[in-house]
Coordinates of N, CA and C in Angstrom, one line a residue:
Q256 N 50.7 -59.5 -58.8 CA 49.6 -59.8 -59.8 C 49.9 -60.2 -60.9
V257 N 50.1 -61.6 -61.8 CA 50.7 -61.3 -62.7 C 49.6 -61.0 -63.9
Q258 N 50.5 -59.9 -65.0 CA 49.3 -59.5 -65.7 C 50.3 -59.7 -67.1
L259 N 49.1 -60.6 -68.4 CA 50.1 -60.8 -69.5 C 48.3 -60.0 -70.6
V260 N 49.5 -59.0 -71.5 CA 48.8 -58.8 -72.4 C 49.0 -58.2 -74.1
E261 N 48.5 -59.1 -74.4 CA 48.7 -59.5 -75.5 C 47.9 -58.4 -76.7
S262 N 48.6 -58.7 -77.8 CA 48.7 -57.4 -79.2 C 49.2 -58.0 -80.1
G263 N 48.6 -57.1 -81.6 CA 49.0 -57.6 -83.0 C 48.4 -58.4 -83.9
G264 N 47.1 -59.0 -83.2 CA 46.4 -59.7 -83.8 C 46.6 -58.8 -84.9
G265 N 45.4 -59.9 -86.0 CA 44.2 -58.8 -87.1 C 43.8 -59.7 -88.0
L266 N 43.7 -59.4 -89.5 CA 43.3 -59.7 -90.3 C 44.8 -59.5 -91.2
V267 N 44.8 -61.2 -91.9 CA 46.0 -61.1 -92.8 C 45.4 -61.8 -93.9
Q268 N 46.2 -61.6 -95.7 CA 46.1 -62.8 -96.3 C 46.6 -64.0 -96.2
A269 N 46.7 -64.9 -96.4 CA 47.0 -66.6 -96.6 C 48.4 -66.3 -97.0
G270 N 49.7 -67.2 -96.8 CA 51.2 -66.4 -97.0 C 51.8 -65.2 -96.3
G271 N 50.9 -64.3 -95.3 CA 51.2 -63.2 -95.1 C 51.5 -63.0 -93.4
S272 N 51.8 -62.1 -92.8 CA 53.0 -62.2 -91.5 C 52.1 -61.6 -90.8
L273 N 52.2 -61.8 -89.6 CA 52.0 -60.5 -88.3 C 53.1 -61.4 -87.1
R274 N 53.3 -60.2 -86.3 CA 53.7 -60.4 -85.1 C 53.2 -59.7 -83.8
L275 N 52.8 -61.0 -83.2 CA 52.2 -60.9 -81.8 C 53.4 -60.3 -80.7
S276 N 52.8 -59.4 -79.9 CA 53.5 -59.4 -78.9 C 52.5 -59.8 -77.9
C277 N 53.0 -59.6 -76.6 CA 52.9 -60.3 -74.9 C 53.7 -59.4 -74.2
A278 N 52.8 -58.4 -73.5 CA 53.4 -57.4 -72.5 C 53.6 -58.1 -71.3
A279 N 54.3 -58.6 -70.3 CA 54.2 -59.0 -69.0 C 54.6 -58.3 -67.8
S280 N 53.7 -58.0 -66.8 CA 54.0 -57.3 -65.6 C 53.6 -57.5 -64.4
G281 N 54.5 -57.9 -63.3 CA 54.0 -58.1 -61.4 C 54.5 -59.0 -61.0
R282 N 55.3 -58.9 -62.0 CA 56.4 -60.3 -61.0 C 57.9 -60.2 -61.7
T283 N 58.6 -60.5 -61.5 CA 60.2 -61.1 -62.1 C 60.0 -62.4 -62.5
F284 N 60.7 -62.0 -63.7 CA 59.9 -63.5 -64.6 C 61.0 -64.1 -65.4
S285 N 62.5 -64.1 -64.5 CA 63.3 -64.4 -65.3 C 63.3 -66.2 -64.2
R286 N 62.6 -66.8 -63.8 CA 62.3 -68.2 -63.0 C 61.0 -68.8 -64.6
Y287 N 60.5 -68.0 -65.1 CA 59.6 -67.7 -65.7 C 59.8 -68.4 -67.5
A288 N 58.7 -69.2 -67.4 CA 58.4 -69.7 -69.1 C 57.2 -69.2 -69.2
M289 N 57.5 -68.7 -70.9 CA 56.5 -68.3 -71.5 C 56.0 -69.0 -72.5
G290 N 54.9 -69.3 -73.0 CA 53.7 -69.5 -73.6 C 53.2 -69.0 -74.9
W291 N 53.2 -69.8 -76.4 CA 51.8 -69.0 -77.2 C 51.5 -70.8 -77.5
F292 N 49.9 -70.6 -77.1 CA 49.0 -71.1 -77.5 C 47.6 -70.6 -78.2
R293 N 47.1 -71.3 -79.2 CA 45.6 -70.7 -80.4 C 44.9 -71.4 -79.7
Q294 N 43.5 -71.7 -80.1 CA 42.3 -71.8 -79.9 C 41.7 -71.1 -81.2
A295 N 40.9 -72.3 -81.4 CA 39.8 -72.1 -82.8 C 38.6 -72.9 -82.0
P296 N 37.5 -72.3 -82.7 CA 35.8 -72.1 -82.5 C 35.6 -73.5 -82.5
G297 N 35.5 -74.2 -81.4 CA 35.1 -75.5 -81.2 C 36.1 -76.7 -81.6
K298 N 37.3 -75.9 -81.1 CA 38.4 -76.7 -81.0 C 39.0 -76.4 -79.5
E299 N 40.1 -77.6 -79.9 CA 41.4 -77.1 -78.3 C 42.2 -76.5 -78.3
R300 N 42.5 -75.8 -77.3 CA 43.7 -75.4 -76.7 C 45.1 -76.0 -77.7
D301 N 45.6 -75.0 -78.9 CA 47.2 -76.2 -79.5 C 48.1 -75.4 -78.8
F302 N 48.9 -76.4 -78.4 CA 50.2 -75.6 -78.1 C 51.1 -75.0 -79.6
V303 N 51.8 -73.7 -79.3 CA 52.1 -72.9 -80.6 C 53.5 -72.8 -80.3
A304 N 54.3 -72.4 -79.2 CA 55.8 -72.3 -79.2 C 55.8 -72.0 -77.9
S305 N 56.7 -71.9 -77.3 CA 57.6 -71.4 -75.8 C 58.8 -70.9 -75.7
I306 N 59.1 -70.1 -74.6 CA 60.7 -69.2 -74.4 C 60.6 -69.6 -72.7
T307 N 62.1 -70.0 -72.4 CA 62.2 -70.1 -70.9 C 63.1 -68.5 -71.5
W308 N 62.6 -67.1 -69.9 CA 62.9 -66.2 -69.6 C 64.3 -66.5 -69.7
S309 N 64.5 -67.0 -69.1 CA 66.2 -66.8 -68.1 C 67.0 -67.0 -69.7
V310 N 66.9 -68.1 -70.6 CA 68.6 -68.1 -71.1 C 67.9 -68.7 -72.0
G311 N 66.5 -68.4 -72.8 CA 65.9 -68.1 -73.9 C 65.2 -69.1 -74.6
S312 N 65.8 -70.6 -74.0 CA 65.4 -71.8 -74.7 C 64.1 -71.7 -75.5
T313 N 63.6 -72.4 -76.5 CA 62.6 -72.6 -77.2 C 62.4 -74.0 -77.7
D314 N 61.3 -74.0 -78.0 CA 59.9 -74.8 -78.1 C 58.9 -74.8 -79.8
Y315 N 58.8 -75.4 -80.3 CA 57.7 -75.2 -81.1 C 57.1 -76.5 -81.6
A316 N 56.0 -76.6 -81.8 CA 54.9 -77.3 -82.5 C 55.4 -77.3 -83.5
D317 N 55.4 -78.7 -84.2 CA 56.1 -79.2 -85.1 C 55.2 -78.1 -86.6
S318 N 53.7 -77.7 -87.0 CA 53.2 -77.7 -87.6 C 53.5 -75.9 -87.8
V319 N 54.2 -75.2 -87.2 CA 54.9 -74.1 -87.2 C 56.8 -74.1 -87.1
K320 N 56.8 -75.2 -87.0 CA 58.7 -74.9 -87.0 C 58.7 -74.5 -88.3
G321 N 60.1 -73.6 -88.6 CA 60.5 -73.0 -89.5 C 59.6 -71.9 -90.7
R322 N 58.1 -70.9 -89.6 CA 57.7 -70.4 -90.3 C 57.7 -69.1 -88.8
F323 N 57.3 -69.6 -87.8 CA 57.3 -69.1 -86.6 C 58.3 -69.2 -85.4
T324 N 58.5 -68.0 -85.3 CA 59.6 -67.5 -84.6 C 59.6 -66.8 -82.9
I325 N 59.3 -67.1 -81.9 CA 59.0 -66.9 -80.5 C 60.2 -66.4 -80.3
S326 N 60.6 -64.6 -79.7 CA 61.9 -64.4 -78.9 C 61.3 -63.6 -77.6
R327 N 61.6 -62.6 -77.1 CA 61.7 -61.8 -75.8 C 62.8 -61.1 -75.5
D328 N 62.0 -59.8 -74.6 CA 63.0 -58.9 -74.8 C 62.6 -58.6 -73.5
N329 N 63.8 -59.1 -72.3 CA 63.9 -58.6 -71.7 C 63.9 -57.4 -70.4
A330 N 63.9 -56.4 -71.1 CA 64.1 -54.9 -70.8 C 62.6 -54.5 -71.2
K331 N 62.2 -54.9 -71.8 CA 60.5 -54.2 -71.9 C 59.7 -56.0 -71.2
N332 N 60.1 -56.8 -70.6 CA 59.2 -58.1 -69.9 C 58.2 -58.1 -71.6
T333 N 58.8 -58.2 -72.4 CA 57.6 -58.8 -73.7 C 58.0 -60.2 -74.7
V334 N 57.5 -60.4 -74.7 CA 57.6 -61.9 -75.4 C 56.8 -61.7 -76.9
Y335 N 57.6 -62.0 -77.9 CA 56.4 -61.6 -79.5 C 56.5 -63.3 -79.3
L336 N 56.2 -63.5 -80.3 CA 55.6 -64.4 -81.4 C 55.8 -64.0 -82.9
Q337 N 56.6 -63.8 -83.8 CA 57.0 -63.8 -85.1 C 56.2 -64.9 -85.8
M338 N 55.3 -64.5 -87.1 CA 54.0 -65.5 -88.2 C 54.3 -65.1 -89.5
N339 N 54.8 -66.3 -90.0 CA 55.6 -66.3 -91.0 C 54.7 -66.5 -92.0
S340 N 54.5 -66.6 -93.3 CA 53.7 -67.8 -93.9 C 52.6 -68.1 -93.7
L341 N 51.1 -67.3 -93.0 CA 50.6 -67.7 -92.5 C 49.3 -68.2 -93.5
K342 N 48.6 -69.2 -92.4 CA 47.6 -70.5 -93.6 C 46.3 -69.9 -92.9
P343 N 45.3 -69.9 -93.6 CA 44.2 -70.1 -92.8 C 43.3 -70.7 -92.1
E344 N 43.8 -72.2 -92.2 CA 43.3 -72.8 -90.9 C 44.4 -72.4 -89.6
E345 N 45.1 -71.7 -89.9 CA 45.9 -71.4 -88.3 C 44.9 -69.4 -87.6
S346 N 43.7 -69.2 -88.0 CA 42.7 -68.7 -87.9 C 42.8 -69.0 -86.4
A347 N 42.4 -67.9 -85.3 CA 42.4 -69.0 -84.1 C 42.7 -67.7 -82.8
V348 N 42.1 -67.2 -82.1 CA 42.2 -66.7 -80.5 C 43.6 -67.2 -80.0
Y349 N 44.5 -65.8 -80.4 CA 46.5 -66.5 -79.6 C 46.4 -66.3 -78.2
Y350 N 46.7 -67.0 -77.7 CA 46.9 -66.7 -75.9 C 48.3 -66.7 -75.7
C351 N 48.6 -65.8 -75.0 CA 49.9 -65.8 -73.9 C 50.0 -66.1 -73.2
A352 N 51.1 -66.8 -72.7 CA 50.6 -67.8 -70.9 C 51.7 -67.5 -70.2
A353 N 51.5 -67.7 -69.0 CA 53.0 -67.9 -68.3 C 53.1 -68.8 -67.4
R354 N 54.2 -69.7 -66.7 CA 54.2 -70.5 -66.1 C 55.8 -70.6 -64.6
E355 N 56.3 -71.0 -64.4 CA 57.3 -70.4 -63.1 C 57.7 -71.9 -63.5
G356 N 58.8 -71.9 -64.0 CA 60.1 -73.3 -63.7 C 60.5 -73.4 -65.5
L357 N 60.2 -74.8 -66.1 CA 60.2 -75.1 -67.2 C 59.2 -75.0 -68.3
S358 N 59.3 -75.2 -69.6 CA 58.6 -74.3 -70.4 C 57.9 -75.7 -70.6
S359 N 56.1 -76.0 -70.7 CA 56.0 -77.4 -71.4 C 54.9 -76.4 -72.7
R360 N 54.0 -78.2 -73.2 CA 53.3 -77.9 -74.1 C 51.8 -78.5 -73.6
T361 N 52.2 -78.1 -72.9 CA 49.9 -78.7 -71.9 C 49.7 -77.1 -71.1
W362 N 48.6 -76.7 -71.9 CA 48.1 -76.1 -71.8 C 47.6 -75.4 -70.1
S363 N 47.5 -76.8 -69.1 CA 47.0 -76.2 -68.2 C 48.1 -76.1 -67.1
R364 N 49.5 -76.9 -67.6 CA 50.1 -76.2 -67.0 C 50.8 -74.8 -66.6
Y365 N 50.4 -74.1 -67.6 CA 50.4 -72.7 -67.1 C 49.2 -72.3 -66.3
G366 N 50.1 -71.2 -65.5 CA 48.9 -70.3 -64.9 C 48.2 -68.9 -64.6
Y367 N 48.7 -68.7 -65.1 CA 49.2 -66.9 -66.0 C 48.2 -67.3 -67.4
W368 N 47.5 -66.6 -67.6 CA 47.1 -65.7 -68.9 C 46.6 -64.4 -69.2
G369 N 46.8 -64.2 -70.2 CA 46.3 -63.7 -71.3 C 45.1 -63.5 -71.8
R370 N 44.5 -62.9 -72.5 CA 43.0 -62.7 -72.9 C 42.7 -62.8 -74.1
G371 N 43.6 -62.6 -74.4 CA 44.1 -63.2 -76.4 C 44.0 -62.1 -77.4
T372 N 44.1 -62.7 -78.5 CA 44.3 -61.5 -79.5 C 43.3 -62.5 -81.0
Q373 N 43.3 -62.0 -81.8 CA 42.6 -62.3 -82.7 C 43.3 -62.2 -83.3
V374 N 43.7 -63.4 -84.3 CA 44.3 -63.8 -85.9 C 43.9 -64.1 -86.6
T375 N 43.4 -63.7 -87.8 CA 41.9 -64.3 -88.9 C 43.0 -64.1 -90.1
V376 N 42.5 -65.2 -90.6 CA 43.9 -65.6 -92.0 C 42.8 -65.8 -93.6
S377 N 43.2 -64.7 -94.2 CA 42.2 -64.8 -95.3 C 42.7 -66.1 -96.2
S378 N 41.8 -67.2 -96.8 CA 42.5 -67.3 -98.1 C 42.4 -66.5 -99.1

């Protein structure tokens, strides 16, 4: 049973930083890709970033390139999302997701999800 548990969300001022963590368990993840998505109230779930567990290949939404960094710690089975220069419009619930194989920007291609962590950016 794959389990993903996010942490690290909270309230931050515009321009501030947060680091989200996603602890993964229940599987050997070497052939998996991990993604971060976010969803604000009344809006669709949007791709933020992804990483392949084996080689660490990364992908970012254009809106976060240069500000967000996704990384993983194989020993801890944990994926991180470092978010800098946060904007109020980036307030959302941030979800960690996993899928076997290549990474994807499409949320429906991920079969495993965490419960999410709230990020609120005040102006």
